[in-house]
Protein backbone atom coordinates (compact mmCIF):
# COMPACT_ATOMS: atom_id res chain seq x y z
CA UNK A 1 0.00 0.00 0.00
CA UNK A 2 1.33 3.45 -0.81
CA UNK A 3 0.49 7.01 0.20
CA UNK A 4 1.71 10.34 -1.15
CA UNK A 5 4.87 11.95 0.05
CA UNK A 6 6.00 15.05 -1.81
CA UNK A 7 5.94 14.46 -5.59
CA UNK A 8 9.38 15.98 -6.09
CA UNK A 9 10.85 15.23 -2.65
CA UNK A 10 14.58 14.52 -2.86
CA UNK A 11 14.37 12.23 0.16
CA UNK A 12 18.06 11.30 0.19
CA UNK A 13 18.98 14.91 1.12
CA UNK A 14 17.30 14.88 4.54
CA UNK A 15 17.91 13.35 7.94
CA UNK A 16 15.30 11.09 9.50
CA UNK A 17 13.64 13.82 11.60
CA UNK A 18 13.65 16.51 8.92
CA UNK A 19 12.47 14.43 5.97
CA UNK A 20 8.87 13.94 7.04
CA UNK A 21 8.46 17.63 7.83
CA UNK A 22 9.50 18.32 4.25
CA UNK A 23 7.17 15.57 3.01
CA UNK A 24 4.24 17.01 4.95
CA UNK A 25 4.83 20.51 3.58
CA UNK A 26 5.26 19.03 0.13
CA UNK A 27 1.73 17.65 0.16
CA UNK A 28 0.44 21.23 0.03
CA UNK A 29 3.28 22.78 -1.95
CA UNK A 30 5.50 20.39 -3.94
CA UNK A 31 7.96 23.22 -4.58
CA UNK A 32 8.67 23.76 -0.87
CA UNK A 33 10.72 20.70 -0.05
CA UNK A 34 14.15 22.29 -0.57
CA UNK A 35 13.38 25.26 1.70
CA UNK A 36 15.04 23.65 4.78
CA UNK A 37 18.33 23.80 2.87
CA UNK A 38 18.22 27.57 2.36
CA UNK A 39 20.30 28.19 5.45
CA UNK A 40 23.52 26.43 6.34
CA UNK A 41 25.72 26.95 9.35
CA UNK A 42 27.94 25.06 11.76
CA UNK A 43 26.94 25.22 15.43
CA UNK A 44 28.07 22.16 17.41
CA UNK A 45 26.59 21.57 20.85
CA UNK A 46 27.60 19.15 23.64
CA UNK A 47 26.72 15.57 22.84
CA UNK A 48 27.20 12.09 24.19
CA UNK A 49 30.51 10.70 25.49
CA UNK A 50 31.88 14.21 25.92
CA UNK A 51 31.87 14.76 22.16
CA UNK A 52 30.26 17.70 20.32
CA UNK A 53 27.46 17.11 17.83
CA UNK A 54 25.81 18.99 14.98
CA UNK A 55 22.65 16.86 15.22
CA UNK A 56 19.69 19.25 15.57
CA UNK A 57 17.21 18.76 18.39
CA UNK A 58 13.57 18.14 17.54
CA UNK A 59 12.76 21.68 18.69
CA UNK A 60 15.36 23.02 16.26
CA UNK A 61 13.70 21.16 13.40
CA UNK A 62 10.25 22.39 14.41
CA UNK A 63 11.42 25.99 14.59
CA UNK A 64 13.00 25.70 11.13
CA UNK A 65 9.85 24.03 9.78
CA UNK A 66 7.75 27.01 10.89
CA UNK A 67 10.12 29.58 9.40
CA UNK A 68 11.02 27.80 6.18
CA UNK A 69 8.08 25.47 5.47
CA UNK A 70 5.18 27.31 7.06
CA UNK A 71 4.40 24.41 9.41
CA UNK A 72 3.18 26.04 12.62
CA UNK A 73 2.65 23.75 15.61
CA UNK A 74 -1.07 23.51 16.40
CA UNK A 75 -0.76 20.86 19.12
CA UNK A 76 2.00 18.74 20.63
CA UNK A 77 1.69 15.84 23.04
CA UNK A 78 3.41 12.66 24.20
CA UNK A 79 1.55 9.37 24.12
CA UNK A 80 1.96 6.70 26.75
CA UNK A 81 3.37 3.32 25.77
CA UNK A 82 1.47 1.15 23.30
CA UNK A 83 -1.00 3.86 22.21
CA UNK A 84 -4.23 3.36 20.32
CA UNK A 85 -4.93 5.12 17.04
CA UNK A 86 -7.05 7.64 18.95
CA UNK A 87 -4.16 8.33 21.34
CA UNK A 88 -1.80 8.89 18.44
CA UNK A 89 -4.05 10.92 16.15
CA UNK A 90 -6.26 12.80 18.56
CA UNK A 91 -8.76 14.78 16.47
CA UNK A 92 -6.35 15.35 13.59
CA UNK A 93 -6.39 13.87 10.08
CA UNK A 94 -2.62 13.58 9.91
CA UNK A 95 0.08 13.92 12.56
CA UNK A 96 3.85 13.97 12.60
CA UNK A 97 5.41 11.65 15.18
CA UNK A 98 8.88 10.85 16.53
CA UNK A 99 9.61 7.54 18.22
CA UNK A 100 12.42 5.04 18.83
CA UNK A 101 13.46 3.41 15.55
CA UNK A 102 14.44 0.28 17.51
CA UNK A 103 10.76 -0.76 17.54
CA UNK A 104 9.50 0.54 14.17
CA UNK A 105 8.84 -2.45 11.89
CA UNK A 106 9.39 -0.69 8.54
CA UNK A 107 12.97 0.59 9.16
CA UNK A 108 16.18 -1.45 9.10
CA UNK A 109 17.10 -0.12 12.58
CA UNK A 110 14.41 -2.30 14.17
CA UNK A 111 15.94 -4.43 16.91
CA UNK A 112 19.39 -3.03 16.14
CA UNK A 113 19.73 0.63 17.07
CA UNK A 114 17.98 3.05 19.41
CA UNK A 115 17.56 6.42 17.71
CA UNK A 116 14.81 8.97 17.15
CA UNK A 117 12.93 8.53 13.89
CA UNK A 118 9.98 10.40 12.42
CA UNK A 119 6.91 9.38 10.42
CA UNK A 120 3.48 10.65 9.41
CA UNK A 121 0.33 8.87 10.62
CA UNK A 122 -3.26 8.95 9.33
CA UNK A 123 -6.44 7.06 10.22
CA UNK A 124 -7.35 4.33 7.74
CA UNK A 125 -10.53 2.27 8.29
CA UNK A 126 -9.82 1.30 11.88
CA UNK A 127 -6.07 1.03 11.27
CA UNK A 128 -3.32 3.62 10.91
CA UNK A 129 -1.39 4.32 7.73
CA UNK A 130 2.19 5.29 8.44
CA UNK A 131 4.08 7.22 5.76
CA UNK A 132 7.84 7.60 6.00
CA UNK A 133 9.87 9.41 3.32
CA UNK A 134 13.26 8.48 4.79
CA UNK A 135 15.91 7.32 2.30
CA UNK A 136 19.18 5.79 3.48
CA UNK A 137 21.40 2.74 3.17
CA UNK A 138 22.43 1.14 6.47
CA UNK A 139 24.54 -1.85 7.52
CA UNK A 140 21.25 -3.73 8.02
CA UNK A 141 19.55 -2.88 4.74
CA UNK A 142 17.99 0.04 2.91
CA UNK A 143 15.36 2.46 4.12
CA UNK A 144 13.19 3.78 1.31
CA UNK A 145 10.12 6.05 1.18
CA UNK A 146 6.85 4.21 1.50
CA UNK A 147 3.63 3.70 3.41
CA UNK A 148 2.52 0.87 5.70
CA UNK A 149 -0.85 0.01 7.20
CA UNK A 150 -0.64 -0.89 10.88
CA UNK A 151 -3.38 -2.72 12.72
CA UNK A 152 -4.12 -1.60 16.30
CA UNK A 153 -1.86 -4.39 17.59
CA UNK A 154 0.91 -3.49 15.12
CA UNK A 155 0.73 0.14 16.19
CA UNK A 156 0.95 -0.74 19.87
CA UNK A 157 3.97 -2.99 19.22
CA UNK A 158 5.70 -0.26 17.18
CA UNK A 159 5.38 2.28 19.99
CA UNK A 160 5.96 0.39 23.26
CA UNK A 161 7.46 3.53 24.80
CA UNK A 162 5.02 5.96 23.16
CA UNK A 163 5.85 8.83 20.81
CA UNK A 164 6.13 12.59 20.58
CA UNK A 165 3.29 13.76 18.35
CA UNK A 166 2.81 17.09 16.59
CA UNK A 167 -0.11 18.44 14.57
CA UNK A 168 0.45 21.46 12.35
CA UNK A 169 -1.29 24.37 10.74
CA UNK A 170 0.18 24.83 7.26
CA UNK A 171 0.63 28.48 6.35
CA UNK A 172 3.15 28.83 3.50
CA UNK A 173 5.80 31.46 4.29
CA UNK A 174 5.11 34.88 2.80
CA UNK A 175 8.64 35.11 1.42
CA UNK A 176 10.98 32.35 0.35
CA UNK A 177 14.04 32.16 2.61
CA UNK A 178 17.15 33.62 1.06
CA UNK A 179 20.11 31.31 0.46
CA UNK A 180 22.54 31.94 3.30
CA UNK A 181 25.70 30.41 4.74
CA UNK A 182 26.66 31.44 8.28
CA UNK A 183 30.41 30.92 8.58
CA UNK A 184 31.65 29.75 12.00
CA UNK A 185 34.68 31.19 13.77
CA UNK A 186 37.88 29.26 12.96
CA UNK A 187 38.20 28.33 16.63
CA UNK A 188 34.76 26.68 16.54
CA UNK A 189 35.98 24.39 13.77
CA UNK A 190 39.32 23.75 15.50
CA UNK A 191 37.67 22.90 18.82
CA UNK A 192 35.20 20.52 17.18
CA UNK A 193 37.88 18.67 15.20
CA UNK A 194 40.22 18.53 18.19
CA UNK A 195 37.52 16.91 20.33
CA UNK A 196 37.36 13.95 17.93
CA UNK A 197 41.08 13.81 17.13
CA UNK A 198 42.15 13.70 20.79
CA UNK A 199 39.36 11.63 22.34
CA UNK A 200 40.86 8.71 24.26
CA UNK A 201 38.22 6.16 23.28
CA UNK A 202 38.93 5.89 19.57
CA UNK A 203 36.14 3.41 18.89
CA UNK A 204 33.57 5.72 20.49
CA UNK A 205 35.02 8.79 18.78
CA UNK A 206 34.86 7.23 15.32
CA UNK A 207 31.41 5.76 15.91
CA UNK A 208 30.12 9.23 16.77
CA UNK A 209 32.06 10.85 13.96
CA UNK A 210 30.50 8.45 11.46
CA UNK A 211 27.09 9.92 12.25
CA UNK A 212 28.49 13.45 12.36
CA UNK A 213 30.02 13.27 8.89
CA UNK A 214 26.80 11.75 7.55
CA UNK A 215 24.79 14.64 9.00
CA UNK A 216 27.29 17.25 7.81
CA UNK A 217 27.31 15.80 4.30
CA UNK A 218 23.51 15.63 3.99
CA UNK A 219 23.12 19.19 5.25
CA UNK A 220 25.57 20.41 2.63
CA UNK A 221 23.92 18.42 -0.14
CA UNK A 222 20.55 19.89 0.81
CA UNK A 223 21.99 23.41 0.89
CA UNK A 224 23.61 22.86 -2.49
CA UNK A 225 20.29 21.68 -3.94
CA UNK A 226 18.55 24.79 -2.60
CA UNK A 227 21.30 26.96 -4.10
CA UNK A 228 21.04 25.22 -7.45
CA UNK A 229 17.26 25.64 -7.44
CA UNK A 230 17.80 29.41 -7.23
CA UNK A 231 21.14 29.95 -8.95
CA UNK A 232 21.76 26.93 -11.13
CA UNK A 233 24.46 24.22 -10.84
CA UNK A 234 28.01 25.01 -9.80
CA UNK A 235 31.07 22.83 -10.48
CA UNK A 236 32.93 24.06 -7.38
CA UNK A 237 30.03 23.01 -5.16
CA UNK A 238 29.82 19.60 -6.84
CA UNK A 239 33.53 19.02 -6.27
CA UNK A 240 33.23 20.10 -2.64
CA UNK A 241 30.32 17.72 -2.06
CA UNK A 242 32.35 14.89 -3.56
CA UNK A 243 34.98 15.62 -0.92
CA UNK A 244 32.38 15.38 1.84
CA UNK A 245 31.13 12.07 0.44
CA UNK A 246 34.67 10.69 0.50
CA UNK A 247 35.09 11.82 4.11
CA UNK A 248 31.86 10.03 5.12
CA UNK A 249 33.15 6.83 3.51
CA UNK A 250 36.65 7.22 5.01
CA UNK A 251 35.23 7.77 8.50
CA UNK A 252 33.00 4.71 8.31
CA UNK A 253 35.91 2.55 7.13
CA UNK A 254 38.07 3.86 9.98
CA UNK A 255 35.30 3.14 12.48
CA UNK A 256 34.88 -0.44 11.24
CA UNK A 257 38.63 -1.13 11.39
CA UNK A 258 38.98 0.16 14.95
CA UNK A 259 35.84 -1.73 15.92
CA UNK A 260 37.62 -4.91 14.81
CA UNK A 261 40.73 -4.08 16.83
CA UNK A 262 42.81 -2.99 13.84
CA UNK A 263 44.98 0.14 13.64
CA UNK A 264 43.16 3.41 13.00
CA UNK A 265 43.79 4.88 9.54
CA UNK A 266 45.21 8.38 9.61
CA UNK A 267 43.91 11.53 7.98
CA UNK A 268 40.21 11.47 8.91
CA UNK A 269 40.17 14.50 11.20
CA UNK A 270 42.63 16.39 9.00
CA UNK A 271 40.26 16.02 6.04
CA UNK A 272 37.33 17.03 8.26
CA UNK A 273 39.12 20.25 9.24
CA UNK A 274 39.94 21.09 5.61
CA UNK A 275 36.38 20.54 4.41
CA UNK A 276 34.82 22.58 7.21
CA UNK A 277 37.20 25.44 6.45
CA UNK A 278 36.46 25.16 2.72
CA UNK A 279 32.71 25.51 3.31
CA UNK A 280 33.11 29.28 3.58
CA UNK A 281 34.97 29.49 0.28
CA UNK A 282 32.40 27.39 -1.57
CA UNK A 283 29.10 28.36 0.04
CA UNK A 284 29.96 31.87 1.14
CA UNK A 285 30.50 33.15 -2.39
CA UNK A 286 28.26 33.48 -5.41
CA UNK A 287 28.71 30.27 -7.43
CA UNK A 288 29.64 32.12 -10.58
CA UNK A 289 31.96 34.61 -8.93
CA UNK A 290 31.47 38.36 -9.22
CA UNK A 291 28.91 39.06 -11.89
CA UNK A 292 29.13 41.80 -14.44
CA UNK A 293 26.13 44.11 -14.41
CA UNK A 294 23.42 42.67 -16.62
CA UNK A 295 21.87 45.02 -19.12
CA UNK A 296 19.42 44.97 -22.00
CA UNK A 297 17.98 41.63 -23.03
CA UNK A 298 20.08 39.68 -20.50
CA UNK A 299 18.69 41.70 -17.61
CA UNK A 300 15.16 41.39 -18.93
CA UNK A 301 15.56 37.60 -19.07
CA UNK A 302 16.73 37.55 -15.45
CA UNK A 303 13.81 39.72 -14.32
CA UNK A 304 11.31 37.49 -16.12
CA UNK A 305 12.88 34.28 -14.80
CA UNK A 306 12.97 35.45 -11.18
CA UNK A 307 9.44 36.87 -11.32
CA UNK A 308 8.10 33.65 -12.82
CA UNK A 309 9.95 31.58 -10.20
CA UNK A 310 8.49 33.58 -7.31
CA UNK A 311 4.96 33.53 -8.72
CA UNK A 312 5.37 29.90 -9.83
CA UNK A 313 4.09 30.68 -13.28
CA UNK A 314 5.41 29.92 -16.76
CA UNK A 315 7.54 32.71 -18.16
CA UNK A 316 5.07 33.32 -20.98
CA UNK A 317 2.38 34.21 -18.43
CA UNK A 318 4.67 36.83 -16.90
CA UNK A 319 5.68 38.23 -20.29
CA UNK A 320 2.05 38.47 -21.37
CA UNK A 321 0.89 40.39 -18.29
CA UNK A 322 0.48 44.15 -18.68
CA UNK A 323 0.84 44.57 -14.94
CA UNK A 324 2.13 42.01 -12.45
CA UNK A 325 -0.73 42.89 -10.12
CA UNK A 326 -3.06 41.39 -12.74
CA UNK A 327 -1.56 37.94 -12.09
CA UNK A 328 -3.49 35.89 -9.50
CA UNK A 329 -0.37 34.88 -7.55
CA UNK A 330 0.95 38.44 -7.18
CA UNK A 331 0.91 40.21 -3.79
CA UNK A 332 3.03 42.66 -1.86
CA UNK A 333 4.74 39.70 -0.18
CA UNK A 334 5.65 38.22 -3.56
CA UNK A 335 6.93 41.61 -4.72
CA UNK A 336 9.33 41.76 -1.78
CA UNK A 337 10.60 38.31 -2.70
CA UNK A 338 11.07 39.30 -6.36
CA UNK A 339 13.14 42.33 -5.35
CA UNK A 340 15.27 40.29 -2.92
CA UNK A 341 15.91 37.56 -5.47
CA UNK A 342 16.88 40.11 -8.13
CA UNK A 343 19.28 41.82 -5.73
CA UNK A 344 20.88 38.47 -4.89
CA UNK A 345 21.14 37.16 -8.44
CA UNK A 346 22.30 40.45 -9.98
CA UNK A 347 24.53 41.28 -6.98
CA UNK A 348 23.16 44.77 -6.61
CA UNK A 349 21.07 46.77 -4.19
CA UNK A 350 18.04 48.68 -5.37
CA UNK A 351 18.14 52.38 -4.60
CA UNK A 352 15.67 52.91 -1.72
CA UNK A 353 14.10 55.83 -3.54
CA UNK A 354 13.27 53.53 -6.47
CA UNK A 355 11.30 51.08 -4.34
CA UNK A 356 7.87 52.51 -5.12
CA UNK A 357 4.99 50.65 -6.80
CA UNK A 358 5.28 52.68 -10.00
CA UNK A 359 8.73 51.18 -10.59
CA UNK A 360 7.96 47.59 -9.64
CA UNK A 361 4.57 46.47 -10.94
CA UNK A 362 5.50 45.57 -14.52
CA UNK A 363 8.47 43.90 -16.16
CA UNK A 364 9.71 46.94 -18.11
CA UNK A 365 9.70 49.16 -15.02
CA UNK A 366 11.46 46.48 -13.01
CA UNK A 367 14.12 46.22 -15.72
CA UNK A 368 14.70 49.97 -15.81
CA UNK A 369 14.93 50.12 -12.01
CA UNK A 370 17.38 47.22 -11.86
CA UNK A 371 19.51 48.71 -14.64
CA UNK A 372 19.75 52.06 -12.87
CA UNK A 373 20.86 50.30 -9.70
CA UNK A 374 23.42 48.21 -11.61
CA UNK A 375 24.91 51.37 -13.10
CA UNK A 376 24.78 53.29 -9.83
CA UNK A 377 22.41 55.86 -11.30
CA UNK A 378 19.76 57.81 -9.36
XYZ file of C-alpha atoms in Angstrom:
378
model
C 0.000 0.000 0.000
C 1.330 3.455 -0.805
C 0.492 7.007 0.201
C 1.710 10.336 -1.153
C 4.874 11.947 0.052
C 6.002 15.051 -1.806
C 5.943 14.456 -5.592
C 9.382 15.979 -6.086
C 10.852 15.234 -2.654
C 14.580 14.518 -2.860
C 14.371 12.234 0.157
C 18.061 11.305 0.193
C 18.984 14.915 1.117
C 17.300 14.884 4.541
C 17.912 13.352 7.936
C 15.302 11.095 9.497
C 13.644 13.819 11.599
C 13.648 16.513 8.922
C 12.475 14.433 5.968
C 8.873 13.940 7.042
C 8.456 17.633 7.833
C 9.495 18.320 4.245
C 7.170 15.569 3.009
C 4.236 17.009 4.948
C 4.829 20.514 3.584
C 5.264 19.035 0.131
C 1.726 17.652 0.164
C 0.439 21.227 0.027
C 3.276 22.776 -1.946
C 5.501 20.385 -3.940
C 7.965 23.223 -4.576
C 8.669 23.761 -0.872
C 10.717 20.697 -0.046
C 14.154 22.292 -0.572
C 13.384 25.256 1.703
C 15.037 23.645 4.776
C 18.334 23.802 2.868
C 18.220 27.565 2.356
C 20.305 28.191 5.452
C 23.523 26.429 6.344
C 25.720 26.948 9.354
C 27.942 25.056 11.761
C 26.945 25.223 15.433
C 28.069 22.164 17.409
C 26.588 21.565 20.848
C 27.599 19.154 23.640
C 26.722 15.571 22.844
C 27.201 12.089 24.195
C 30.510 10.705 25.492
C 31.876 14.214 25.916
C 31.874 14.763 22.158
C 30.259 17.702 20.316
C 27.458 17.112 17.832
C 25.811 18.989 14.978
C 22.651 16.858 15.217
C 19.692 19.246 15.568
C 17.211 18.763 18.392
C 13.569 18.143 17.540
C 12.755 21.678 18.693
C 15.365 23.020 16.256
C 13.696 21.157 13.395
C 10.250 22.386 14.413
C 11.423 25.993 14.592
C 12.998 25.701 11.130
C 9.846 24.035 9.780
C 7.750 27.006 10.892
C 10.122 29.579 9.403
C 11.021 27.802 6.177
C 8.080 25.469 5.466
C 5.176 27.311 7.056
C 4.400 24.408 9.409
C 3.176 26.043 12.623
C 2.651 23.752 15.610
C -1.065 23.513 16.401
C -0.757 20.857 19.123
C 1.996 18.742 20.634
C 1.691 15.840 23.039
C 3.407 12.660 24.202
C 1.550 9.369 24.115
C 1.956 6.704 26.747
C 3.373 3.320 25.772
C 1.466 1.147 23.302
C -0.997 3.856 22.212
C -4.231 3.356 20.322
C -4.926 5.124 17.041
C -7.055 7.635 18.952
C -4.160 8.330 21.342
C -1.804 8.891 18.441
C -4.045 10.921 16.150
C -6.264 12.796 18.562
C -8.759 14.776 16.471
C -6.354 15.346 13.593
C -6.385 13.871 10.077
C -2.615 13.584 9.906
C 0.075 13.923 12.558
C 3.851 13.973 12.602
C 5.412 11.648 15.183
C 8.876 10.853 16.526
C 9.613 7.539 18.222
C 12.416 5.039 18.832
C 13.456 3.412 15.548
C 14.441 0.283 17.515
C 10.763 -0.756 17.539
C 9.501 0.536 14.168
C 8.840 -2.447 11.885
C 9.394 -0.687 8.542
C 12.968 0.594 9.160
C 16.182 -1.452 9.100
C 17.097 -0.125 12.575
C 14.406 -2.300 14.171
C 15.936 -4.432 16.908
C 19.391 -3.035 16.142
C 19.728 0.633 17.069
C 17.985 3.051 19.406
C 17.555 6.419 17.708
C 14.813 8.965 17.146
C 12.926 8.530 13.893
C 9.977 10.399 12.421
C 6.912 9.378 10.422
C 3.476 10.654 9.413
C 0.329 8.873 10.615
C -3.263 8.948 9.330
C -6.439 7.064 10.215
C -7.350 4.329 7.742
C -10.527 2.265 8.285
C -9.816 1.300 11.875
C -6.067 1.035 11.267
C -3.322 3.616 10.911
C -1.387 4.317 7.731
C 2.194 5.293 8.439
C 4.081 7.225 5.759
C 7.843 7.595 6.004
C 9.867 9.409 3.316
C 13.264 8.477 4.787
C 15.913 7.320 2.296
C 19.176 5.790 3.478
C 21.396 2.738 3.173
C 22.430 1.137 6.466
C 24.538 -1.854 7.524
C 21.249 -3.725 8.024
C 19.551 -2.882 4.743
C 17.995 0.039 2.907
C 15.356 2.464 4.121
C 13.194 3.784 1.310
C 10.115 6.051 1.176
C 6.848 4.210 1.499
C 3.626 3.698 3.410
C 2.521 0.874 5.698
C -0.853 0.008 7.205
C -0.635 -0.893 10.885
C -3.378 -2.723 12.723
C -4.124 -1.599 16.304
C -1.861 -4.393 17.590
C 0.906 -3.490 15.121
C 0.726 0.143 16.194
C 0.949 -0.743 19.869
C 3.974 -2.988 19.219
C 5.696 -0.260 17.176
C 5.376 2.281 19.990
C 5.956 0.391 23.264
C 7.458 3.531 24.799
C 5.020 5.962 23.162
C 5.848 8.829 20.810
C 6.127 12.585 20.584
C 3.290 13.755 18.349
C 2.813 17.091 16.587
C -0.108 18.439 14.573
C 0.448 21.455 12.353
C -1.291 24.372 10.743
C 0.181 24.825 7.261
C 0.626 28.477 6.351
C 3.153 28.831 3.496
C 5.801 31.462 4.289
C 5.108 34.884 2.802
C 8.642 35.112 1.421
C 10.982 32.346 0.353
C 14.041 32.157 2.610
C 17.149 33.619 1.057
C 20.110 31.305 0.462
C 22.538 31.938 3.297
C 25.695 30.408 4.745
C 26.659 31.438 8.280
C 30.409 30.919 8.576
C 31.652 29.750 11.996
C 34.679 31.189 13.767
C 37.879 29.260 12.958
C 38.202 28.331 16.632
C 34.762 26.682 16.540
C 35.984 24.387 13.773
C 39.320 23.754 15.502
C 37.674 22.900 18.823
C 35.199 20.517 17.176
C 37.880 18.674 15.203
C 40.219 18.531 18.192
C 37.518 16.906 20.328
C 37.358 13.954 17.932
C 41.082 13.812 17.134
C 42.149 13.704 20.791
C 39.362 11.628 22.344
C 40.861 8.706 24.261
C 38.222 6.156 23.283
C 38.930 5.886 19.569
C 36.142 3.406 18.886
C 33.573 5.718 20.492
C 35.015 8.790 18.778
C 34.864 7.225 15.321
C 31.412 5.756 15.908
C 30.116 9.233 16.767
C 32.064 10.854 13.964
C 30.503 8.454 11.459
C 27.093 9.915 12.250
C 28.494 13.449 12.358
C 30.020 13.269 8.888
C 26.800 11.745 7.548
C 24.787 14.642 8.999
C 27.289 17.245 7.807
C 27.311 15.800 4.296
C 23.513 15.625 3.986
C 23.119 19.187 5.253
C 25.567 20.407 2.625
C 23.916 18.418 -0.144
C 20.547 19.889 0.805
C 21.995 23.413 0.895
C 23.610 22.858 -2.490
C 20.294 21.684 -3.936
C 18.547 24.786 -2.600
C 21.297 26.964 -4.098
C 21.043 25.215 -7.453
C 17.260 25.641 -7.436
C 17.799 29.408 -7.225
C 21.138 29.946 -8.946
C 21.762 26.928 -11.125
C 24.462 24.220 -10.844
C 28.015 25.007 -9.797
C 31.072 22.833 -10.482
C 32.932 24.059 -7.375
C 30.030 23.014 -5.162
C 29.821 19.603 -6.844
C 33.534 19.022 -6.274
C 33.226 20.098 -2.635
C 30.319 17.716 -2.062
C 32.348 14.892 -3.563
C 34.979 15.622 -0.917
C 32.383 15.375 1.841
C 31.129 12.070 0.440
C 34.668 10.689 0.505
C 35.088 11.816 4.114
C 31.861 10.026 5.123
C 33.151 6.832 3.513
C 36.646 7.223 5.008
C 35.225 7.773 8.505
C 32.996 4.709 8.305
C 35.912 2.552 7.130
C 38.074 3.862 9.978
C 35.303 3.144 12.479
C 34.884 -0.441 11.238
C 38.629 -1.130 11.387
C 38.980 0.165 14.949
C 35.842 -1.734 15.922
C 37.621 -4.909 14.811
C 40.729 -4.077 16.825
C 42.808 -2.994 13.836
C 44.976 0.137 13.638
C 43.156 3.413 13.000
C 43.790 4.881 9.536
C 45.212 8.382 9.609
C 43.906 11.530 7.981
C 40.212 11.468 8.907
C 40.170 14.495 11.201
C 42.631 16.390 8.996
C 40.259 16.024 6.040
C 37.329 17.027 8.256
C 39.117 20.251 9.238
C 39.939 21.087 5.610
C 36.376 20.542 4.415
C 34.822 22.583 7.215
C 37.205 25.438 6.447
C 36.464 25.158 2.721
C 32.711 25.505 3.307
C 33.115 29.276 3.585
C 34.972 29.494 0.279
C 32.397 27.390 -1.568
C 29.103 28.362 0.037
C 29.962 31.866 1.136
C 30.501 33.145 -2.388
C 28.256 33.480 -5.408
C 28.710 30.267 -7.429
C 29.640 32.124 -10.577
C 31.964 34.609 -8.931
C 31.471 38.361 -9.220
C 28.908 39.055 -11.893
C 29.135 41.797 -14.443
C 26.126 44.113 -14.405
C 23.421 42.673 -16.621
C 21.873 45.016 -19.121
C 19.416 44.971 -22.001
C 17.979 41.629 -23.032
C 20.080 39.679 -20.495
C 18.695 41.696 -17.611
C 15.155 41.389 -18.926
C 15.561 37.601 -19.069
C 16.732 37.549 -15.450
C 13.811 39.718 -14.317
C 11.310 37.492 -16.123
C 12.875 34.276 -14.797
C 12.969 35.450 -11.182
C 9.443 36.871 -11.317
C 8.104 33.646 -12.825
C 9.952 31.579 -10.204
C 8.490 33.578 -7.310
C 4.960 33.529 -8.720
C 5.368 29.898 -9.825
C 4.088 30.683 -13.278
C 5.412 29.916 -16.761
C 7.544 32.711 -18.164
C 5.073 33.324 -20.984
C 2.377 34.211 -18.425
C 4.670 36.829 -16.901
C 5.683 38.229 -20.289
C 2.049 38.467 -21.366
C 0.891 40.386 -18.292
C 0.483 44.146 -18.679
C 0.837 44.569 -14.935
C 2.128 42.015 -12.453
C -0.726 42.890 -10.120
C -3.058 41.388 -12.737
C -1.558 37.941 -12.087
C -3.486 35.888 -9.499
C -0.374 34.878 -7.549
C 0.951 38.436 -7.183
C 0.905 40.206 -3.794
C 3.030 42.663 -1.859
C 4.740 39.699 -0.184
C 5.645 38.220 -3.564
C 6.934 41.608 -4.725
C 9.328 41.761 -1.783
C 10.599 38.311 -2.703
C 11.073 39.300 -6.363
C 13.139 42.333 -5.351
C 15.269 40.290 -2.924
C 15.912 37.556 -5.473
C 16.881 40.108 -8.132
C 19.279 41.816 -5.731
C 20.876 38.473 -4.885
C 21.136 37.159 -8.440
C 22.301 40.455 -9.978
C 24.528 41.277 -6.985
C 23.162 44.768 -6.613
C 21.071 46.767 -4.187
C 18.045 48.683 -5.370
C 18.136 52.383 -4.605
C 15.671 52.908 -1.721
C 14.097 55.834 -3.538
C 13.275 53.534 -6.467
C 11.302 51.080 -4.339
C 7.871 52.510 -5.119
C 4.986 50.650 -6.796
C 5.277 52.679 -9.997
C 8.734 51.178 -10.590
C 7.960 47.591 -9.638
C 4.567 46.469 -10.936
C 5.501 45.568 -14.517
C 8.474 43.899 -16.164
C 9.706 46.937 -18.108
C 9.699 49.161 -15.022
C 11.464 46.476 -13.007
C 14.116 46.220 -15.722
C 14.703 49.971 -15.809
C 14.926 50.119 -12.014
C 17.385 47.225 -11.863
C 19.508 48.706 -14.643
C 19.747 52.061 -12.868
C 20.859 50.297 -9.697
C 23.422 48.209 -11.607
C 24.908 51.369 -13.104
C 24.779 53.291 -9.833
C 22.414 55.860 -11.301
C 19.759 57.808 -9.363
